[in-house]
Amino acid sequence: MVEISSDVIRGYNDTMILYILQKAPSYGYEISKQIKQLSDGKYIIKETTLYSAFTRMEKNGYIESFTAAPEADGGGKRRTYYRITASGQQYYKEKCEEWNLTKEVVEHFISVEA
Amino acid sequence: MVEISSDVIRGYNDTMILYILQKAPSYGYEISKQIKQLSDGKYIIKETTLYSAFTRMEKNGYIESFTAAPEADGGGKRRTYYRITASGQQYYKEKCEEWNLTKEVVEHFISVEA
DNA sequence: AAAGATACTACGACAGACATAGTACGATAG
DNA sequence: CTATCGTACTATGTCTGTCGTAGTATCTTT
């Protein structure tokens, strides 16, 4: 079975996370579930990859964190939520453009159909 | 201007090289020129990246090296040529399949048009 | 009371890409 | 006849994102 290698996806985990945060603020576990779901179960992000992406992106100013209790139920443990910043939105846009370019380039070297 | 980042292309340099070697055996400088040309000048592989890819892929059995003088002119300096192996062809095929899958996954997270 | 899902943090290792630098040969121009 | 440019590499070390492993702690369900 063909699997997505980390080298391929490298650099696009951030983009996936930002895509989700663009819709609404979210937190680790929820984001990982959404990535799995949006990719039809084809890609499951590793926990350490996810959380280190948070740290990196917050340091770079692409996201901001805040803690809050789950909204659904009254109580529960407080979680660390993340929200995309204006800079993060700009970065996301650039990564999308980069992706379109990369796709175009790589496809010149691909000769086997799916 | 949008540029291809190394993280994105990471893991696909090998695929590009193998694509070229599938057509005919070749050597470093020639391959780098072909990559540039095939990508319409959009991607220029770094020398060190190229040569370290050769070393790695030969070690992995995807390519074989041999030295030969340039065919065109009679004499000249001998170069190190590379030829794809059966294992390399298989690997290339797998990378193409992986690419198709990866593309499908990533596109779910891209919302900005080219 | 135990198990499983949730929600993280810490630490270290790995590998591909890259910067920098250096060697050496051949062809061409001034 | 020599300086420069293009060709054709090799060596070494750094950086960064990903991942393996491990541990902590809460909440829910059985």
Coordinates of C-alpha atoms (C1' of nucleotides) in Angstrom, one line a residue:
Chain A
M1 CA 0.0 0.0 0.0
V2 CA 1.2 3.5 -0.9
E3 CA 1.7 5.7 2.1
I4 CA 2.4 9.4 2.5
S5 CA 6.0 9.8 3.5
S6 CA 7.0 12.5 6.0
D7 CA 9.4 14.0 3.5
V8 CA 6.7 14.7 1.1
I9 CA 4.3 16.2 3.5
R10 CA 7.1 18.1 5.2
G11 CA 6.3 21.7 5.2
Y12 CA 2.6 21.2 4.5
N13 CA 1.6 20.2 8.0
D14 CA 1.6 23.9 8.8
T15 CA -0.6 24.6 5.8
M16 CA -3.1 22.0 6.8
I17 CA -3.3 23.3 10.4
L18 CA -3.7 26.9 9.2
Y19 CA -6.5 25.8 6.8
I20 CA -8.4 24.4 9.7
L21 CA -7.8 27.4 11.9
Q22 CA -9.0 29.7 9.2
K23 CA -12.5 28.3 9.7
A24 CA -12.4 28.6 13.5
P25 CA -10.1 28.5 16.4
S26 CA -9.3 25.0 17.5
Y27 CA -7.0 22.8 19.6
G28 CA -4.7 19.9 19.1
Y29 CA -6.8 16.9 19.4
E30 CA -9.6 18.4 17.4
I31 CA -7.3 19.5 14.6
S32 CA -5.7 16.1 14.3
K33 CA -9.2 14.5 14.0
Q34 CA -10.1 17.1 11.3
I35 CA -7.0 16.4 9.3
K36 CA -7.8 12.7 9.4
Q37 CA -11.3 13.3 8.3
L38 CA -10.6 15.9 5.6
S39 CA -8.0 13.6 4.1
D40 CA -10.5 10.7 4.1
G41 CA -8.4 8.9 6.6
K42 CA -5.4 8.9 4.3
Y43 CA -3.2 11.1 6.5
I44 CA -2.9 11.0 10.2
I45 CA -0.6 13.7 11.7
K46 CA 1.7 12.5 14.5
E47 CA 1.0 14.1 17.9
T48 CA 4.6 15.4 18.2
T49 CA 4.5 16.8 14.8
L50 CA 1.3 18.7 15.5
Y51 CA 2.4 20.2 18.8
S52 CA 5.8 21.2 17.6
A53 CA 4.1 22.9 14.7
F54 CA 2.0 24.9 17.2
T55 CA 5.1 26.0 19.1
R56 CA 6.9 27.0 15.9
M57 CA 4.0 28.8 14.3
E58 CA 3.2 30.7 17.5
K59 CA 6.8 31.8 17.7
N60 CA 6.6 32.9 14.0
G61 CA 3.4 34.8 14.8
Y62 CA 1.2 32.8 12.5
I63 CA -1.1 31.6 15.4
E64 CA -2.0 32.8 18.9
S65 CA -2.9 30.6 21.8
F66 CA -5.4 31.0 24.6
T67 CA -6.9 28.7 27.1
A68 CA -10.5 28.0 27.5
A69 CA -12.9 25.5 28.9
P70 CA -14.8 23.4 26.4
E71 CA -17.9 25.3 25.2
A72 CA -20.3 22.4 24.7
D73 CA -20.4 21.2 28.3
G74 CA -20.2 23.7 31.1
G75 CA -17.1 22.4 32.8
G76 CA -14.2 20.2 31.9
K77 CA -10.5 20.7 31.6
R78 CA -9.3 23.8 30.1
R79 CA -7.6 23.4 26.7
T80 CA -5.1 25.4 24.7
Y81 CA -6.8 26.8 21.7
Y82 CA -5.2 28.4 18.7
R83 CA -6.4 31.2 16.5
I84 CA -4.9 32.2 13.2
T85 CA -3.4 35.7 13.0
A86 CA -3.3 38.1 10.0
S87 CA 0.2 37.1 9.4
G88 CA -0.8 33.5 9.5
Q89 CA -3.5 34.1 6.9
Q90 CA -0.9 35.8 4.7
Y91 CA 1.5 32.9 5.2
Y92 CA -1.3 30.4 4.4
K93 CA -2.1 32.2 1.2
E94 CA 1.6 32.1 0.1
K95 CA 1.8 28.4 0.9
C96 CA -1.2 27.8 -1.3
E97 CA 0.5 29.7 -4.2
E98 CA 3.7 27.8 -3.5
W99 CA 1.8 24.6 -3.6
N100 CA 0.3 25.4 -7.0
L101 CA 3.7 26.1 -8.4
T102 CA 5.2 23.0 -6.8
K103 CA 2.5 20.8 -8.2
E104 CA 3.1 22.2 -11.6
V105 CA 6.8 21.5 -11.4
V106 CA 6.7 18.1 -9.9
E107 CA 4.1 16.8 -12.4
H108 CA 6.6 17.3 -15.2
F109 CA 8.5 14.4 -13.6
I110 CA 5.6 12.1 -12.9
S111 CA 4.7 9.6 -15.5
V112 CA 2.7 6.9 -13.7
E113 CA -1.0 7.4 -13.3
A114 CA -2.9 7.0 -10.1
Chain B
M1 CA 7.6 36.0 -6.1
V2 CA 6.6 32.6 -5.1
E3 CA 9.4 30.1 -4.8
I4 CA 9.7 26.4 -4.3
S5 CA 10.9 25.7 -0.8
S6 CA 13.2 22.9 0.0
D7 CA 10.7 21.4 2.4
V8 CA 8.2 21.0 -0.2
I9 CA 10.4 19.4 -2.8
R10 CA 12.2 17.3 -0.2
G11 CA 12.0 13.7 -1.2
Y12 CA 11.1 14.6 -4.7
N13 CA 14.5 15.4 -6.0
D14 CA 15.2 11.7 -6.2
T15 CA 12.1 11.2 -8.3
M16 CA 13.0 14.0 -10.7
I17 CA 16.5 12.5 -11.2
L18 CA 15.1 9.0 -11.7
Y19 CA 12.6 10.4 -14.2
I20 CA 15.5 11.7 -16.3
L21 CA 17.6 8.6 -15.9
Q22 CA 14.6 6.5 -17.1
K23 CA 15.0 8.1 -20.5
A24 CA 18.8 7.5 -20.7
P25 CA 21.9 7.4 -18.5
S26 CA 23.2 10.8 -17.7
Y27 CA 25.5 12.7 -15.4
G28 CA 25.3 15.5 -12.8
Y29 CA 25.6 18.6 -14.8
E30 CA 23.4 17.4 -17.6
I31 CA 20.7 16.3 -15.2
S32 CA 20.7 19.6 -13.4
K33 CA 20.2 21.4 -16.8
Q34 CA 17.4 19.1 -17.7
I35 CA 15.6 19.6 -14.4
K36 CA 15.8 23.4 -15.0
Q37 CA 14.5 23.0 -18.5
L38 CA 11.7 20.5 -17.8
S39 CA 10.5 22.8 -15.0
D40 CA 10.5 25.8 -17.3
G41 CA 13.3 27.4 -15.2
K42 CA 11.1 27.3 -12.1
Y43 CA 13.3 24.8 -10.2
I44 CA 17.0 24.7 -10.1
I45 CA 18.5 21.9 -8.1
K46 CA 21.5 22.7 -5.9
E47 CA 24.7 21.0 -6.7
T48 CA 25.2 19.5 -3.3
T49 CA 21.6 18.3 -3.2
L50 CA 22.1 16.6 -6.6
Y51 CA 25.4 14.9 -5.8
S52 CA 24.3 13.7 -2.4
A53 CA 21.2 12.3 -4.0
F54 CA 23.5 10.3 -6.3
T55 CA 25.4 8.9 -3.4
R56 CA 22.3 8.0 -1.5
M57 CA 20.5 6.4 -4.4
E58 CA 23.5 4.4 -5.5
K59 CA 23.8 3.1 -1.9
N60 CA 20.2 2.2 -2.0
G61 CA 20.6 0.4 -5.4
Y62 CA 18.3 2.7 -7.4
I63 CA 21.1 3.8 -9.7
E64 CA 24.5 2.5 -10.9
S65 CA 27.5 4.6 -11.8
F66 CA 30.1 4.2 -14.5
T67 CA 32.7 6.5 -16.0
A68 CA 32.9 7.3 -19.6
A69 CA 34.3 10.0 -21.9
P70 CA 31.8 12.3 -23.6
E71 CA 30.3 10.6 -26.7
A72 CA 30.0 13.6 -28.9
D73 CA 33.6 14.6 -29.2
G74 CA 36.3 11.9 -29.3
G75 CA 38.2 12.9 -26.2
G76 CA 37.6 15.0 -23.2
K77 CA 37.5 14.4 -19.5
R78 CA 35.8 11.3 -18.3
R79 CA 32.6 11.8 -16.4
T80 CA 30.6 9.8 -13.9
Y81 CA 27.4 8.7 -15.5
Y82 CA 24.4 7.1 -13.8
R83 CA 22.0 4.5 -15.0
I84 CA 18.7 3.5 -13.4
T85 CA 18.4 0.0 -12.1
A86 CA 15.3 -2.3 -12.0
S87 CA 15.0 -1.5 -8.3
G88 CA 15.2 2.2 -9.1
Q89 CA 12.4 1.9 -11.7
Q90 CA 10.2 0.2 -9.1
Y91 CA 11.0 2.9 -6.6
Y92 CA 10.2 5.6 -9.2
K93 CA 6.9 4.0 -9.9
E94 CA 6.1 3.9 -6.2
K95 CA 7.0 7.6 -5.8
C96 CA 4.7 8.5 -8.6
E97 CA 1.8 6.7 -6.8
E98 CA 2.8 8.3 -3.6
W99 CA 2.7 11.7 -5.3
N100 CA -0.8 11.1 -6.7
L101 CA -2.0 10.3 -3.2
T102 CA -0.2 13.2 -1.6
K103 CA -1.6 15.6 -4.1
E104 CA -5.1 14.4 -3.5
V105 CA -4.6 14.8 0.3
V106 CA -2.9 18.2 0.2
E107 CA -5.5 19.7 -2.1
H108 CA -8.2 19.3 0.5
F109 CA -6.3 21.9 2.5
I110 CA -5.6 24.4 -0.3
S111 CA -8.2 27.1 -1.0
V112 CA -6.3 29.7 -2.9
E113 CA -6.2 29.4 -6.7
A114 CA -3.1 29.7 -8.7
Chain C
dA1 C1' -11.8 0.1 39.7
dA2 C1' -10.0 -0.4 35.3
dA3 C1' -9.7 0.9 30.7
dG4 C1' -9.9 3.9 27.0
dA5 C1' -10.2 8.5 25.1
dT6 C1' -8.6 13.1 25.6
dA7 C1' -4.8 16.6 26.1
dC8 C1' -0.8 17.5 26.3
dT9 C1' 5.0 18.0 27.4
dA10 C1' 9.9 16.5 27.1
dC11 C1' 13.9 14.7 24.9
dG12 C1' 16.7 12.9 21.6
dA13 C1' 17.6 11.0 16.9
dC14 C1' 17.5 11.2 12.0
dA15 C1' 17.8 12.5 7.2
dG16 C1' 17.5 15.6 3.3
dA17 C1' 18.6 20.1 1.9
dC18 C1' 21.9 23.6 1.8
dA19 C1' 25.9 27.0 2.6
dT20 C1' 30.4 27.3 1.9
dA21 C1' 34.6 26.1 0.1
dG22 C1' 37.9 24.0 -2.6
dT23 C1' 39.9 21.2 -6.7
dA24 C1' 40.7 20.5 -11.5
dC25 C1' 40.2 20.3 -16.4
dG26 C1' 38.8 22.3 -21.1
dA27 C1' 37.5 25.9 -24.3
dT28 C1' 37.4 30.6 -25.6
dA29 C1' 38.6 35.5 -25.8
dG30 C1' 41.7 39.2 -25.5
Chain D
dC1 C1' 49.7 32.7 -23.5
dT2 C1' 47.0 33.6 -19.7
dA3 C1' 42.8 34.8 -17.7
dT4 C1' 38.2 33.8 -17.4
dC5 C1' 34.2 31.1 -17.8
dG6 C1' 31.8 26.8 -18.0
dT7 C1' 32.1 22.1 -16.7
dA8 C1' 32.4 18.4 -13.2
dC9 C1' 32.8 17.3 -9.2
dT10 C1' 34.2 16.3 -3.5
dA11 C1' 34.3 17.6 1.5
dT12 C1' 32.4 19.2 5.7
dG13 C1' 29.3 20.9 8.7
dT14 C1' 24.7 23.1 9.9
dC15 C1' 19.8 23.5 10.1
dT16 C1' 15.1 22.1 10.5
dG17 C1' 10.8 19.4 10.4
dT18 C1' 9.5 15.0 11.5
dC19 C1' 9.2 11.1 14.4
dG20 C1' 10.1 7.6 18.1
dT21 C1' 9.7 7.0 22.8
dA22 C1' 8.1 8.1 27.0
dG23 C1' 5.6 10.1 30.6
dT24 C1' 1.8 12.9 33.0
dA25 C1' -2.9 13.9 34.0
dT26 C1' -7.9 14.4 33.4
dC27 C1' -12.4 12.8 32.0
dT28 C1' -15.7 9.3 30.6
dT29 C1' -17.5 4.8 30.2
dT30 C1' -17.9 0.0 31.6

